Amino acid sequence: MTHSSTTISHPKDLLTMVGDDLGTSPWVEVGQDRINLFADATGDHQWIHVDVERAKQGPFGGPIAHGYLTLSLLIPLWSQILVFEELGMAVNYGLNKVRFPAPVPAGSRVRVTASLAGAEEVAGGGVQATIDAVMELEGAPKPVCIAQMVHRYYKD
């Protein structure tokens, strides 16, 4: 499957799309430089992430991305799946059911496939959308992250 996206005019269009597959993001590389920068930003310098030589002897055969780095990639990849013609702002409202079934080795590529699990109107004229997101690792049988993203979208 290649990159595919859904374009809608207005956030309220989501109300009629529950159950729809929304698309698949392009692949993005998770390189060691990105992992090191994330470690510096968060203060999480655990050796399985940043000590390349030691990680080669560890349980994963090399360094792996932090789970929260993997999770953070949902937003930029998601933004390439659902496109609004008219959008004032989007607000990250939360996450449900986050799991990391498999690691992301340094230098590998990931992408996200998303479907709309729910949509409802909220105060202020917005729409709250619950999105089922699955992040896959190129060439791997198991996903690396499964999560329900909850976003609020407002036209103005």
C-alpha positions as a Python dict, from the first residue, in 0.01 Angstrom:
ca = {
    (1, 'M'): (0, 0, 0),
    (2, 'T'): (127, 345, -84),
    (3, 'H'): (56, 679, 80),
    (4, 'S'): (-313, 767, 71),
    (5, 'S'): (-507, 1047, 235),
    (6, 'T'): (-859, 1176, 285),
    (7, 'T'): (-950, 1539, 217),
    (8, 'I'): (-1261, 1687, 373),
    (9, 'S'): (-1412, 2034, 358),
    (10, 'H'): (-1515, 2089, 717),
    (11, 'P'): (-1462, 1917, 1054),
    (12, 'K'): (-1835, 1834, 1069),
    (13, 'D'): (-1785, 1608, 767),
    (14, 'L'): (-1629, 1362, 1014),
    (15, 'L'): (-1971, 1303, 1171),
    (16, 'T'): (-2077, 1097, 868),
    (17, 'M'): (-1748, 910, 827),
    (18, 'V'): (-1734, 688, 1137),
    (19, 'G'): (-1594, 349, 1042),
    (20, 'D'): (-1413, 479, 733),
    (21, 'D'): (-1051, 400, 656),
    (22, 'L'): (-882, 739, 626),
    (23, 'G'): (-551, 645, 470),
    (24, 'T'): (-187, 556, 515),
    (25, 'S'): (102, 795, 574),
    (26, 'P'): (429, 791, 385),
    (27, 'W'): (718, 602, 540),
    (28, 'V'): (951, 793, 773),
    (29, 'E'): (1295, 682, 889),
    (30, 'V'): (1370, 659, 1259),
    (31, 'G'): (1745, 710, 1255),
    (32, 'Q'): (1994, 707, 1540),
    (33, 'D'): (2029, 1087, 1520),
    (34, 'R'): (1654, 1128, 1583),
    (35, 'I'): (1676, 882, 1874),
    (36, 'N'): (1970, 1070, 2026),
    (37, 'L'): (1792, 1405, 1992),
    (38, 'F'): (1484, 1261, 2161),
    (39, 'A'): (1703, 1124, 2442),
    (40, 'D'): (1856, 1470, 2490),
    (41, 'A'): (1515, 1640, 2486),
    (42, 'T'): (1362, 1403, 2742),
    (43, 'G'): (1664, 1308, 2951),
    (44, 'D'): (1605, 937, 2878),
    (45, 'H'): (1952, 812, 2788),
    (46, 'Q'): (1893, 442, 2857),
    (47, 'W'): (2162, 238, 2682),
    (48, 'I'): (1916, 41, 2468),
    (49, 'H'): (1849, 369, 2286),
    (50, 'V'): (2177, 559, 2272),
    (51, 'D'): (2472, 323, 2333),
    (52, 'V'): (2505, 165, 1989),
    (53, 'E'): (2785, -79, 2077),
    (54, 'R'): (2627, -201, 2400),
    (55, 'A'): (2283, -223, 2235),
    (56, 'K'): (2427, -460, 1973),
    (57, 'Q'): (2484, -707, 2257),
    (58, 'G'): (2142, -642, 2410),
    (59, 'P'): (1805, -811, 2365),
    (60, 'F'): (1716, -625, 2043),
    (61, 'G'): (2047, -666, 1857),
    (62, 'G'): (2095, -291, 1827),
    (63, 'P'): (1955, 38, 1951),
    (64, 'I'): (1580, 94, 1944),
    (65, 'A'): (1364, 404, 1950),
    (66, 'H'): (1201, 512, 2274),
    (67, 'G'): (835, 413, 2296),
    (68, 'Y'): (742, 777, 2345),
    (69, 'L'): (944, 878, 2040),
    (70, 'T'): (747, 622, 1842),
    (71, 'L'): (425, 761, 1987),
    (72, 'S'): (525, 1119, 1908),
    (73, 'L'): (557, 1031, 1540),
    (74, 'L'): (182, 970, 1523),
    (75, 'I'): (109, 1343, 1494),
    (76, 'P'): (327, 1433, 1193),
    (77, 'L'): (230, 1111, 1015),
    (78, 'W'): (-141, 1159, 1096),
    (79, 'S'): (-128, 1513, 958),
    (80, 'Q'): (-45, 1362, 618),
    (81, 'I'): (-350, 1134, 626),
    (82, 'L'): (-643, 1365, 705),
    (83, 'V'): (-644, 1697, 520),
    (84, 'F'): (-895, 1975, 586),
    (85, 'E'): (-989, 2239, 329),
    (86, 'E'): (-1133, 2456, 608),
    (87, 'L'): (-981, 2425, 955),
    (88, 'G'): (-927, 2688, 1220),
    (89, 'M'): (-740, 2469, 1467),
    (90, 'A'): (-683, 2116, 1585),
    (91, 'V'): (-635, 2022, 1950),
    (92, 'N'): (-481, 1699, 2075),
    (93, 'Y'): (-736, 1591, 2338),
    (94, 'G'): (-571, 1266, 2445),
    (95, 'L'): (-493, 904, 2376),
    (96, 'N'): (-661, 574, 2457),
    (97, 'K'): (-531, 218, 2453),
    (98, 'V'): (-166, 291, 2367),
    (99, 'R'): (48, -19, 2319),
    (100, 'F'): (395, -92, 2178),
    (101, 'P'): (378, -455, 2052),
    (102, 'A'): (723, -447, 1889),
    (103, 'P'): (1037, -230, 1901),
    (104, 'V'): (1152, 17, 1635),
    (105, 'P'): (1518, -53, 1550),
    (106, 'A'): (1736, 249, 1474),
    (107, 'G'): (1749, 311, 1099),
    (108, 'S'): (1414, 147, 1024),
    (109, 'R'): (1107, 304, 866),
    (110, 'V'): (753, 336, 1002),
    (111, 'R'): (417, 454, 874),
    (112, 'V'): (64, 493, 1010),
    (113, 'T'): (-269, 361, 888),
    (114, 'A'): (-578, 525, 1038),
    (115, 'S'): (-952, 479, 1055),
    (116, 'L'): (-1223, 688, 1219),
    (117, 'A'): (-1359, 507, 1527),
    (118, 'G'): (-1592, 785, 1642),
    (119, 'A'): (-1696, 1146, 1594),
    (120, 'E'): (-1921, 1375, 1796),
    (121, 'E'): (-1998, 1743, 1822),
    (122, 'V'): (-1850, 1926, 2121),
    (123, 'A'): (-1903, 2267, 2277),
    (124, 'G'): (-1773, 2562, 2079),
    (125, 'G'): (-1877, 2421, 1743),
    (126, 'G'): (-1605, 2161, 1727),
    (127, 'V'): (-1595, 1794, 1644),
    (128, 'Q'): (-1418, 1539, 1860),
    (129, 'A'): (-1276, 1255, 1654),
    (130, 'T'): (-1146, 924, 1786),
    (131, 'I'): (-897, 774, 1543),
    (132, 'D'): (-769, 417, 1547),
    (133, 'A'): (-403, 440, 1449),
    (134, 'V'): (-170, 151, 1374),
    (135, 'M'): (200, 220, 1319),
    (136, 'E'): (380, -48, 1125),
    (137, 'L'): (747, -120, 1077),
    (138, 'E'): (856, -176, 719),
    (139, 'G'): (893, -549, 657),
    (140, 'A'): (778, -657, 1004),
    (141, 'P'): (476, -874, 1087),
    (142, 'K'): (374, -692, 1407),
    (143, 'P'): (280, -327, 1453),
    (144, 'V'): (512, -111, 1664),
    (145, 'C'): (242, 115, 1808),
    (146, 'I'): (-134, 88, 1837),
    (147, 'A'): (-329, 382, 1978),
    (148, 'Q'): (-658, 563, 1971),
    (149, 'M'): (-594, 932, 1918),
    (150, 'V'): (-858, 1178, 2033),
    (151, 'H'): (-853, 1515, 1856),
    (152, 'R'): (-1084, 1813, 1853),
    (153, 'Y'): (-1124, 2008, 1532),
    (154, 'Y'): (-1268, 2358, 1495),
    (155, 'K'): (-1343, 2552, 1180),
    (156, 'D'): (-1296, 2893, 1343),
}
